[in-house]
Tab-separated table of C-alpha atoms and ligand atoms in Angstrom:
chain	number	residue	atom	x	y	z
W	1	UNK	CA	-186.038	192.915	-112.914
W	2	UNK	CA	-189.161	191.391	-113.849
W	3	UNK	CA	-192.896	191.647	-115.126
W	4	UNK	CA	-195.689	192.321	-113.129
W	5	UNK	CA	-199.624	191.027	-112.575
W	6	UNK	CA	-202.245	192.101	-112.040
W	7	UNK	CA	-203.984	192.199	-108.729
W	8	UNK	CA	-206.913	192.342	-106.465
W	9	UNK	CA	-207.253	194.715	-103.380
W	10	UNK	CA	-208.470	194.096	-99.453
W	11	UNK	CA	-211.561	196.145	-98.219
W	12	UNK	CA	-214.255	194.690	-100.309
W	13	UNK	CA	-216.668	194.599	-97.382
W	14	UNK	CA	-219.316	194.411	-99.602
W	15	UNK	CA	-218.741	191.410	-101.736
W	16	UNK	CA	-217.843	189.309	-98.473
W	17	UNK	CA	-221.207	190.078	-97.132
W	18	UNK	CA	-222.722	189.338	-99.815
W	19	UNK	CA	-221.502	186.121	-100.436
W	20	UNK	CA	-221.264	185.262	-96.979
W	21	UNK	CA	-224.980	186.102	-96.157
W	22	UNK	CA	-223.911	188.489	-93.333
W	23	UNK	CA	-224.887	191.790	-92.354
W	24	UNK	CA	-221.903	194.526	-93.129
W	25	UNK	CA	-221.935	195.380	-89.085
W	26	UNK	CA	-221.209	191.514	-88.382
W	27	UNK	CA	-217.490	191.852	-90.471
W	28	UNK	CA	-214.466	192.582	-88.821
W	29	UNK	CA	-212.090	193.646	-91.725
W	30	UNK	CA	-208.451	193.380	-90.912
W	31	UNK	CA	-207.789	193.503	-94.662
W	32	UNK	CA	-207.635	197.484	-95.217
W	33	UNK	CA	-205.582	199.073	-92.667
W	34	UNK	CA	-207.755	202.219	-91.512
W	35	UNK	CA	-207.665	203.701	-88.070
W	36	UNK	CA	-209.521	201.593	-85.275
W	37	UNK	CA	-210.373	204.870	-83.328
W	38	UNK	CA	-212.754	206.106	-86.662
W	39	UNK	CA	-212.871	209.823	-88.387
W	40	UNK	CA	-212.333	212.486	-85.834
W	41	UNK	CA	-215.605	213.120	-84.391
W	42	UNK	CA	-215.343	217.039	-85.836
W	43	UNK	CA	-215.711	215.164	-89.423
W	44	UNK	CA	-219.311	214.214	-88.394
W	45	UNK	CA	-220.157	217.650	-87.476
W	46	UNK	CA	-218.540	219.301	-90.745
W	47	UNK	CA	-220.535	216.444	-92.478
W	48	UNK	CA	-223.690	218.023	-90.789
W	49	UNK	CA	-223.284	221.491	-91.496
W	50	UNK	CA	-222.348	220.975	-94.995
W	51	UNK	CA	-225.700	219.612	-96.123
W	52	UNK	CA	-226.861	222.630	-98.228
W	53	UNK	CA	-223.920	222.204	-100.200
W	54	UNK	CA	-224.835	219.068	-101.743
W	55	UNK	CA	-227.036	221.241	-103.513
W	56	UNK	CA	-224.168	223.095	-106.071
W	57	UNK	CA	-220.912	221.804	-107.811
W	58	UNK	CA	-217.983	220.995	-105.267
W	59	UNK	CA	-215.033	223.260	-105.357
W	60	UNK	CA	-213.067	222.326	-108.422
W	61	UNK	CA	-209.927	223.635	-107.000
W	62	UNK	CA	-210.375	222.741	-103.490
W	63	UNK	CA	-209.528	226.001	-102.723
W	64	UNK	CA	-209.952	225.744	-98.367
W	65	UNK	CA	-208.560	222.030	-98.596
W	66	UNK	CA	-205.111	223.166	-100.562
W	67	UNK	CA	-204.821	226.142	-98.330
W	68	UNK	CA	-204.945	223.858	-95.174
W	69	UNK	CA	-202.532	221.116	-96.500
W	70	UNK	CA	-200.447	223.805	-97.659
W	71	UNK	CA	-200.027	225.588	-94.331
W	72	UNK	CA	-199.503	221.603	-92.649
W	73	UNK	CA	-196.222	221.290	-95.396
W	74	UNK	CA	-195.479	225.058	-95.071
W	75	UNK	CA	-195.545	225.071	-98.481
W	76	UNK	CA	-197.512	227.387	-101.185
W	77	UNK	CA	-201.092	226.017	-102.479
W	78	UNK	CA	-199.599	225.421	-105.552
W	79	UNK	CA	-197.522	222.507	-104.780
W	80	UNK	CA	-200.598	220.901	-103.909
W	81	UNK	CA	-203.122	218.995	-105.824
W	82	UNK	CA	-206.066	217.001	-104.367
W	83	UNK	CA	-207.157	213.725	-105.807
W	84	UNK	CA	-210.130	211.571	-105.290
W	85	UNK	CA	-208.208	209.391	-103.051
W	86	UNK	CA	-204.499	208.935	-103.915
W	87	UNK	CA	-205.428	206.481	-106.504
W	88	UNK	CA	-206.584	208.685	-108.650
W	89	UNK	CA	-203.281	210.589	-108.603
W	90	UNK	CA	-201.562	206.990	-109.065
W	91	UNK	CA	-204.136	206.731	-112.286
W	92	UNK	CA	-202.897	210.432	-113.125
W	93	UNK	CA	-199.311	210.687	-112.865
W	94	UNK	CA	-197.733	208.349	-115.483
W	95	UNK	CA	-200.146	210.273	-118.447
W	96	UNK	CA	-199.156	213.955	-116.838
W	97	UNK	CA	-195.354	212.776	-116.439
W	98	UNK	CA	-195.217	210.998	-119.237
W	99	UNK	CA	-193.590	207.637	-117.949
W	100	UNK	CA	-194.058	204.620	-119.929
W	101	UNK	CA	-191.727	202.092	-118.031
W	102	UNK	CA	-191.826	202.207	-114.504
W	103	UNK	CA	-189.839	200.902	-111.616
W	104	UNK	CA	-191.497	199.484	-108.557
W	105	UNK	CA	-190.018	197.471	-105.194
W	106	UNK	CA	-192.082	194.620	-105.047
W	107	UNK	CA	-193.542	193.228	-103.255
W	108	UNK	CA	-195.894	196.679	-103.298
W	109	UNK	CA	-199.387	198.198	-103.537
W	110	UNK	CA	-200.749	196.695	-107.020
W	111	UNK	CA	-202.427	200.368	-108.269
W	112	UNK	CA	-199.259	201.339	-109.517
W	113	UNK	CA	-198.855	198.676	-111.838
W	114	UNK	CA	-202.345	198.575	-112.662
W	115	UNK	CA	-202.226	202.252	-113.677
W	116	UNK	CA	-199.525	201.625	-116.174
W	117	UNK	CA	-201.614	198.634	-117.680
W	118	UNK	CA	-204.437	200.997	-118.135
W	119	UNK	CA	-201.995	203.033	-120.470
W	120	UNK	CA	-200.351	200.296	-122.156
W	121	UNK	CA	-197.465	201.087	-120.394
W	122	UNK	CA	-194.718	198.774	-118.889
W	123	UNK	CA	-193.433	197.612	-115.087
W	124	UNK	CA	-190.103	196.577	-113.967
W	125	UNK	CA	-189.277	195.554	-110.329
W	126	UNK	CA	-186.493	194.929	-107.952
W	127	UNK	CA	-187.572	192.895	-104.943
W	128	UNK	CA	-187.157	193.405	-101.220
W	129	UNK	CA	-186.126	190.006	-99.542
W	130	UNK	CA	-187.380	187.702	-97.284
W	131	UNK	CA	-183.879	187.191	-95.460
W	132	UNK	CA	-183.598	190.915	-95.452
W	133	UNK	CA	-187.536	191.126	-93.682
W	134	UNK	CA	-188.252	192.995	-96.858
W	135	UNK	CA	-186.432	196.241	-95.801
W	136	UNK	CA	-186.578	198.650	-99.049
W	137	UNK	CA	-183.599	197.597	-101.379
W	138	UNK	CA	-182.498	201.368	-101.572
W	139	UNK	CA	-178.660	200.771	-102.742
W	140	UNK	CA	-179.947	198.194	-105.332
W	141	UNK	CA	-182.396	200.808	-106.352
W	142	UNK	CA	-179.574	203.609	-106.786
W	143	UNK	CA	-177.495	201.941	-108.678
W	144	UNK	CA	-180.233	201.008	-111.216
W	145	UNK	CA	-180.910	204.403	-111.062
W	146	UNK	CA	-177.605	205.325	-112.055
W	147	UNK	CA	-176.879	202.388	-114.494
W	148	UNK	CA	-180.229	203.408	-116.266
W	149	UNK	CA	-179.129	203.692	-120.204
W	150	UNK	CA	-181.056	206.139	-122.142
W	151	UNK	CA	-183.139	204.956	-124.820
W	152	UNK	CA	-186.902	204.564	-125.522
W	153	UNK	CA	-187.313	201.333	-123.594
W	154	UNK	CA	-185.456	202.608	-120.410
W	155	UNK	CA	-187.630	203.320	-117.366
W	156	UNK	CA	-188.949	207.013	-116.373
W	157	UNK	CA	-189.909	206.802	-112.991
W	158	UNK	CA	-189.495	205.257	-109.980
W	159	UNK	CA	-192.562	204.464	-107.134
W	160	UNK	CA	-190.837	203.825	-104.037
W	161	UNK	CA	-193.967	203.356	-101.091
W	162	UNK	CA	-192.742	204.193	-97.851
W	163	UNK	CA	-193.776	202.534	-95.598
W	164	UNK	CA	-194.370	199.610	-98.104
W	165	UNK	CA	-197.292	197.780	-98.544
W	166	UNK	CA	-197.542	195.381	-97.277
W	167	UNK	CA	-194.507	195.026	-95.752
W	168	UNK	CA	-194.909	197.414	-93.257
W	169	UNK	CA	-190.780	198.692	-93.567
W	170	UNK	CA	-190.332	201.712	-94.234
W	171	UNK	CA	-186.976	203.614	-95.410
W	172	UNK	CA	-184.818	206.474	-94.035
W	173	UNK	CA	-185.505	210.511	-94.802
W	174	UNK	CA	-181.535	209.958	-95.693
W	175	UNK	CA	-182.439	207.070	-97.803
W	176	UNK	CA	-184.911	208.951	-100.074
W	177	UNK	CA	-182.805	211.783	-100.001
W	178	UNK	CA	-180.169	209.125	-102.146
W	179	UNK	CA	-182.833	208.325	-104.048
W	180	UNK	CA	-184.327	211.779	-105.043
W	181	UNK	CA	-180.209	213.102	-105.487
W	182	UNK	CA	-179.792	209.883	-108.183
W	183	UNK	CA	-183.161	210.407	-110.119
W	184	UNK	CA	-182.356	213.753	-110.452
W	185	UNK	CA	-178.587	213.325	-112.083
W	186	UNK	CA	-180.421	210.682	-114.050
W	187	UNK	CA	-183.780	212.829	-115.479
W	188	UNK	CA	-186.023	210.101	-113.565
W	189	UNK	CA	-189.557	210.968	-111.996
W	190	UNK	CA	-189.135	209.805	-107.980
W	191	UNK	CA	-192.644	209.037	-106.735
W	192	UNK	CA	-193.241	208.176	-103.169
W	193	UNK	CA	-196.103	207.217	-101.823
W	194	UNK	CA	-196.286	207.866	-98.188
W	195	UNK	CA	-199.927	206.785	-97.500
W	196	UNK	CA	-199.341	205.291	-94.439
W	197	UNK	CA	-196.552	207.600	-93.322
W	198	UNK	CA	-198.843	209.382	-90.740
W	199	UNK	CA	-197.662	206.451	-88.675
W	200	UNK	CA	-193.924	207.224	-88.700
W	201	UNK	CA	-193.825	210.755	-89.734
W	202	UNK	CA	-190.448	211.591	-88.925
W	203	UNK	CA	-189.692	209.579	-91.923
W	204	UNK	CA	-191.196	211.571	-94.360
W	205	UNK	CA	-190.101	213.398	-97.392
W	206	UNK	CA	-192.638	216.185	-97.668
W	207	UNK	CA	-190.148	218.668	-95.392
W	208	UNK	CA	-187.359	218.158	-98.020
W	209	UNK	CA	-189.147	217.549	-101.045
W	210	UNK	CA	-189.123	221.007	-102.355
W	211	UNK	CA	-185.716	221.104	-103.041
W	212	UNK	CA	-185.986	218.646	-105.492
W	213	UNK	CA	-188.284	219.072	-108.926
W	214	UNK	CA	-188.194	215.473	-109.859
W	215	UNK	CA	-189.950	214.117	-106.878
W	216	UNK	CA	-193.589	213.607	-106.368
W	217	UNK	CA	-194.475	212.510	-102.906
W	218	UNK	CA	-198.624	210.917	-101.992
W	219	UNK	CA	-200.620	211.193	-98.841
W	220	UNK	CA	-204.198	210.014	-98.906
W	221	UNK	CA	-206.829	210.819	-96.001
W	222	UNK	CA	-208.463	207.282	-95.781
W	223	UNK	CA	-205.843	205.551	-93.349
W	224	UNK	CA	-205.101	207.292	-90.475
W	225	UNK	CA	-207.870	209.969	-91.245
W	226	UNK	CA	-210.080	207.047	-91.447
W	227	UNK	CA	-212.017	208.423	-94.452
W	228	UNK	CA	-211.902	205.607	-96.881
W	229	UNK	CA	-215.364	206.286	-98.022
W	230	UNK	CA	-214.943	210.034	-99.165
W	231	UNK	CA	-212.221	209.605	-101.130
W	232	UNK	CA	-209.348	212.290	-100.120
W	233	UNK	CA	-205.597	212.153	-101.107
W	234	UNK	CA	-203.053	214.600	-102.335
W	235	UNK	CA	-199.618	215.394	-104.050
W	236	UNK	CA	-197.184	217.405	-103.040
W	237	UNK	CA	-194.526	218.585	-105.789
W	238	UNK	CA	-193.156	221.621	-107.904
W	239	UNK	CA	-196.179	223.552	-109.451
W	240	UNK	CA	-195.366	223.034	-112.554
W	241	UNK	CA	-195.936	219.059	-112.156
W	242	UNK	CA	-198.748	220.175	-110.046
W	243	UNK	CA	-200.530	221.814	-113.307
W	244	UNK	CA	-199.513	218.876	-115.138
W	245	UNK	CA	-201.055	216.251	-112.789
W	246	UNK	CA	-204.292	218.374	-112.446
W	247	UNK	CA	-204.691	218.498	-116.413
W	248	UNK	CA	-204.942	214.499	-116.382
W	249	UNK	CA	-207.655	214.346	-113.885
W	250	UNK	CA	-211.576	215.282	-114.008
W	251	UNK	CA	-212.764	217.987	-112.858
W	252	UNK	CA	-215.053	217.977	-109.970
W	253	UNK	CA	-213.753	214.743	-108.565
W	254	UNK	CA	-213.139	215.330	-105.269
W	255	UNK	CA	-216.775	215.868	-103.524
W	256	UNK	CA	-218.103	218.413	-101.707
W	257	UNK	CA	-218.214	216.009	-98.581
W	258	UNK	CA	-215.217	214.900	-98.324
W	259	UNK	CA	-213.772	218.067	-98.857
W	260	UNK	CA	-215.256	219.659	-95.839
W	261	UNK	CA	-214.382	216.407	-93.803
W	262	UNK	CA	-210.982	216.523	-95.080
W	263	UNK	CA	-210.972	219.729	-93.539
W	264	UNK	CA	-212.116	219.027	-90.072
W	265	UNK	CA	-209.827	215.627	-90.317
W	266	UNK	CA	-207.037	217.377	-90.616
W	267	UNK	CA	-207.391	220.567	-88.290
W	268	UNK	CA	-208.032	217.996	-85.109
W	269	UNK	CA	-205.214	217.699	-83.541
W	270	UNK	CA	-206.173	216.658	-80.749
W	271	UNK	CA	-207.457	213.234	-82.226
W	272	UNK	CA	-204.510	212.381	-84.309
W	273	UNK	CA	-202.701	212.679	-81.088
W	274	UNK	CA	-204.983	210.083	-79.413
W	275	UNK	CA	-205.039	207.519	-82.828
W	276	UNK	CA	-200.858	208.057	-82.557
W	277	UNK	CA	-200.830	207.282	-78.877
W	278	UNK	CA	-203.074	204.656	-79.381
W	279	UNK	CA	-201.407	202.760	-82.556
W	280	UNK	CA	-198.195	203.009	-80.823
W	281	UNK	CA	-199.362	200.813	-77.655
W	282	UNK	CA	-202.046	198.547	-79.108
W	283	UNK	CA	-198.990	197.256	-82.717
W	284	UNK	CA	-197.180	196.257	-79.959
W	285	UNK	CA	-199.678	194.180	-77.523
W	286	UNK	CA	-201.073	192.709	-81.003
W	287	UNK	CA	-197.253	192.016	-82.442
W	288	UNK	CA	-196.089	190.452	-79.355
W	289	UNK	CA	-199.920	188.162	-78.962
W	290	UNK	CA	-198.968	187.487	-83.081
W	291	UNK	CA	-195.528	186.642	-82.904
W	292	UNK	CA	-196.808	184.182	-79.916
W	293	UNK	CA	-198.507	182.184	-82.198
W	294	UNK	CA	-196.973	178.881	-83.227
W	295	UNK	CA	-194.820	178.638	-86.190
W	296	UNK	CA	-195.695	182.480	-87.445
W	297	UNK	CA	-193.086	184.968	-88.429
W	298	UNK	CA	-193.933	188.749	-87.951
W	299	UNK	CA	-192.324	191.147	-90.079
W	300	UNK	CA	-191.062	194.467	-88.261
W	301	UNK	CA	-193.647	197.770	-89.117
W	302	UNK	CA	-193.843	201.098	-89.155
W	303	UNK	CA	-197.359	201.127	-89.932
W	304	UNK	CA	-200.777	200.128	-88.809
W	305	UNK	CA	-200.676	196.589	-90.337
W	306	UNK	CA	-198.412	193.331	-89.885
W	307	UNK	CA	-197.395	190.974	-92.801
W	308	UNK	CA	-197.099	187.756	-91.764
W	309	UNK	CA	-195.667	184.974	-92.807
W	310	UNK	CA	-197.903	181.478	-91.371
W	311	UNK	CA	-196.183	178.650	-90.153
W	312	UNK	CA	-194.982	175.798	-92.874
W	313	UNK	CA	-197.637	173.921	-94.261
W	314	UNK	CA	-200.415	176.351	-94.118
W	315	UNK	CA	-201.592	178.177	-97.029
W	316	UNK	CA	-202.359	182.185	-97.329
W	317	UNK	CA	-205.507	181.410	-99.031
W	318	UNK	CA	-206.794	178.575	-96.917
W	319	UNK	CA	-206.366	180.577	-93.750
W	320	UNK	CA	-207.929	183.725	-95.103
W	321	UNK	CA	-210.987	182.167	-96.256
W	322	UNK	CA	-211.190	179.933	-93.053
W	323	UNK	CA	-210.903	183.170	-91.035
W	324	UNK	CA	-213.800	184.690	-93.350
W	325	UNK	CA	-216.257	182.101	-92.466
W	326	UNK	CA	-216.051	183.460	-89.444
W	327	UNK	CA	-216.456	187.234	-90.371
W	328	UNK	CA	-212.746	188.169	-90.203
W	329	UNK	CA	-211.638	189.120	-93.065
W	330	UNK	CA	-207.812	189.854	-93.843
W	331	UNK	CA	-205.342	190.165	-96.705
W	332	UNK	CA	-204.343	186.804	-98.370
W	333	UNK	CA	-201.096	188.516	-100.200
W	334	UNK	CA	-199.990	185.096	-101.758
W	335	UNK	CA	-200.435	186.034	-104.823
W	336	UNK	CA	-198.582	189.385	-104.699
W	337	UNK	CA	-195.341	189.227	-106.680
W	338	UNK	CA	-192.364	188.863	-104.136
W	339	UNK	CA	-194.596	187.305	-101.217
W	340	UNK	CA	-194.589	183.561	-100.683
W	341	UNK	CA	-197.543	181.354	-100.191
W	342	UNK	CA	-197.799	182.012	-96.565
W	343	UNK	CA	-197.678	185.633	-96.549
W	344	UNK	CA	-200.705	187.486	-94.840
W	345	UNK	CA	-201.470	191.295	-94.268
W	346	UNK	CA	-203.308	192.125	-91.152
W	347	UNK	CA	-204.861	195.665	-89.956
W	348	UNK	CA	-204.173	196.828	-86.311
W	349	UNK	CA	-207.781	196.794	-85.162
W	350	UNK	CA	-209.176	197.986	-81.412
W	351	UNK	CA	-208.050	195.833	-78.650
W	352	UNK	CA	-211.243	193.802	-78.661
W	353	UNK	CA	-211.225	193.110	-82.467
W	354	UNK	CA	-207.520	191.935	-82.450
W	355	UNK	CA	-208.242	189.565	-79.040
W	356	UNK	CA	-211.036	188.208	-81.479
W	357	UNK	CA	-208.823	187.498	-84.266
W	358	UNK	CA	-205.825	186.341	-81.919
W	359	UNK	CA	-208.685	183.452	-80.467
W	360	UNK	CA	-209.687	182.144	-83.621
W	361	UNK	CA	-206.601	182.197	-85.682
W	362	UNK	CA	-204.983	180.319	-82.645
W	363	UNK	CA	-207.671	177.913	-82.882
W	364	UNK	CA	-207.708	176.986	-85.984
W	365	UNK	CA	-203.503	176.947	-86.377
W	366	UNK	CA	-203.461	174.915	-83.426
W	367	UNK	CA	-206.343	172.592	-84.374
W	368	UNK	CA	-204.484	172.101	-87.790
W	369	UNK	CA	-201.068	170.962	-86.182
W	370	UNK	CA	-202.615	168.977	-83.613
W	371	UNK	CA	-205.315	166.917	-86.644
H	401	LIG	C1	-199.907	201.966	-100.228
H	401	LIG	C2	-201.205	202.527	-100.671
H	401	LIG	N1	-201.218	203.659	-101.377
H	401	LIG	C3	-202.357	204.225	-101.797
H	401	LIG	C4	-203.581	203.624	-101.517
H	401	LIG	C5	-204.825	204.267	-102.034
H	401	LIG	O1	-205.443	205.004	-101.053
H	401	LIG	P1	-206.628	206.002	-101.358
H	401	LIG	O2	-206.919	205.966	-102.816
H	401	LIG	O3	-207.776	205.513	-100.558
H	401	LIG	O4	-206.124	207.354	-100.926
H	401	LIG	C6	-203.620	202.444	-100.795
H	401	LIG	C7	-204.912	201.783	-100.506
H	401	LIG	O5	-205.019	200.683	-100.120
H	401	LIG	C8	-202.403	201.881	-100.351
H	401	LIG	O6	-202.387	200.739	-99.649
């Protein structure tokens, strides 16, 4: 096990045009992973509609929203808790479950450690392997569980994110089920994040979650919704920790907006259908065109992003900022702890966007081994 550090996220569309001197519309961001297709067109009409209500105080309780994501889990409202975007519930849940030591698989989504330095708190982490194409380490991860001694120092909870970010692998119903059986023998907080599960849904917990009280489980709205800008995600657990998580969070944070387009997001069927359909097709033209490229290793996904490992000799960094000069910006994950200085995240983008970044990256790797 070791420490953690602290680190910096993809998405900041705003700083790179900034400091690039480009118009926001002239980016291409392959560095957060949100759905090419866009928010279901029924989010823009909700959006519409809603106008008068920016007028009064959202919904504290979210009332329509939990009743919706209730009916999706076939669970009771009360399980339910909306956050302004997962995050905040990742800010929430060590403070409302108490957990001052935390186990994480690294390499991982940096909120969760960052949440724990806000309170002072500590990090531990077991690492996924590069020989192993950084599948989840979930027998490792059991029998820490299990070895756990009690004491003030030992860990409380454990944030598995499946599928991992950046990674892309993502670990068995079965395997959490192992997982959620050994924290609960143990008295340990299971949290899994399953932000980008949307993509592999079978592997979800939700459907068994509610027969065990230790387990928390994440979704957010912004990835496959494609609502990064409202700021939607929820947990799913025992009311009880429901009360508690909703005690360490503001009220009024989730806005009227993006509870309404939450709403619509989610009751469209019809276009999650067509993002599915179209995910599944255009990972594997882009995978195949990636793994094509000299010298780069592609890791195996079951989300809407490859991590990447360049070929020898090139540098994460160099790459990602050469690739930003020309408005393509992606996820330089060198520094993340457990990634190597070669390691890259990129976004599944729309056909056009990923034949874009295919040309240029090609250039510029070949250009490099031929100078
Ligand atoms: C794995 C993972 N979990 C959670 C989040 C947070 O999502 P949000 O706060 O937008 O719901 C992110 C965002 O990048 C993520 O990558």
């Amino acid at each position: 096990m070791a420490r953690l550090k602290r680190q910096i996220h993809g998405g900041n569309i705003y700083a790179a045009s900034r400091e690039l001197g480009r118009d926001l519309a002239k980016l291409i961001d392959f560095s957060a992973s949100i759905n090419p297709l866009g928010p279901s067109p029924r989010v823009w009409r909700a959006i519409a509609n809603a106008r008068p209500l920016l007028a009064h105080y959202p919904d504290p309780d979210c009332w329509e929203l939990r009743q919706t994501v209730a009916k999706l889990w076939q669970r009771s409202p009360s399980h339910i808790v909306i956050g302004n975007g997962s995050t905040e519930l990742i800010d929430a849940l060590p403070r409302a479950l108490r957990i001052r030591h935390l186990l994480v698989v690294q390499p991982t989504f940096s909120e969760y450690g960052a949440s724990m330095a806000r309170i002072g708190g500590r990090v531990s982490a077991v690492f996924a392997t590069r020989t192993e194409q950084y599948a989840q380490p979930i027998d490792g991860l059991c029998r820490l569980i299990e070895q756990r001694r009690t004491g003030s120092d030992a860990f409380q909870g454990v944030m598995l994110c499946n599928p991992n970010s950046p990674s892309g692998q993502a670990c068995s119903v079965d395997d959490v089920g192992r997982l959620a059986r050994a924290a609960q023998r143990c008295g340990v907080w299971l949290m899994v994040d399953e932000a980008f599960a949307d993509y592999c849904p079978e592997r979800s917990f939700i459907p068994q979650s509610s027969s065990w009280p230790r387990v928390v489980i994440l979704r957010s709205l912004t990835k496959f919704y494609a609502l990064p800008g409202l700021r939607i995600g929820y947990a799913v657990a025992q009311p009880t920790v429901i009360d508690l998580v909703r005690r360490q969070v503001p009220p009024w944070s989730v806005n009227a907006m993006g509870q309404v387009a939450a709403l619509a997001a989610l009751e469209d069927l019809a276009h999650a259908r067509k993002s599915m359909q179209f995910m599944t097709k255009e990972r594997e033209r882009f995978g195949n065109l990636l793994g094509a490229l000299p010298g780069c290793s592609v890791m195996p996904t079951q989300a809407n992003y490859f991590f990447i490992e360049l070929p020898r000799g090139r540098h994460a960094g160099e790459v990602t900022e050469q690739l930003r000069n020309e408005g393509l910006l992606i996820r330089d994950c060198s520094s993340v702890p457990g990634c190597n200085a070669r390691s890259i995240r990129l976004a599944v983008r729309s056909r056009q966007e990923n034949d874009r970044l295919i040309r240029v990256l090609s250039n510029l790797l070949h250009h490099e081994t031929l100078s």
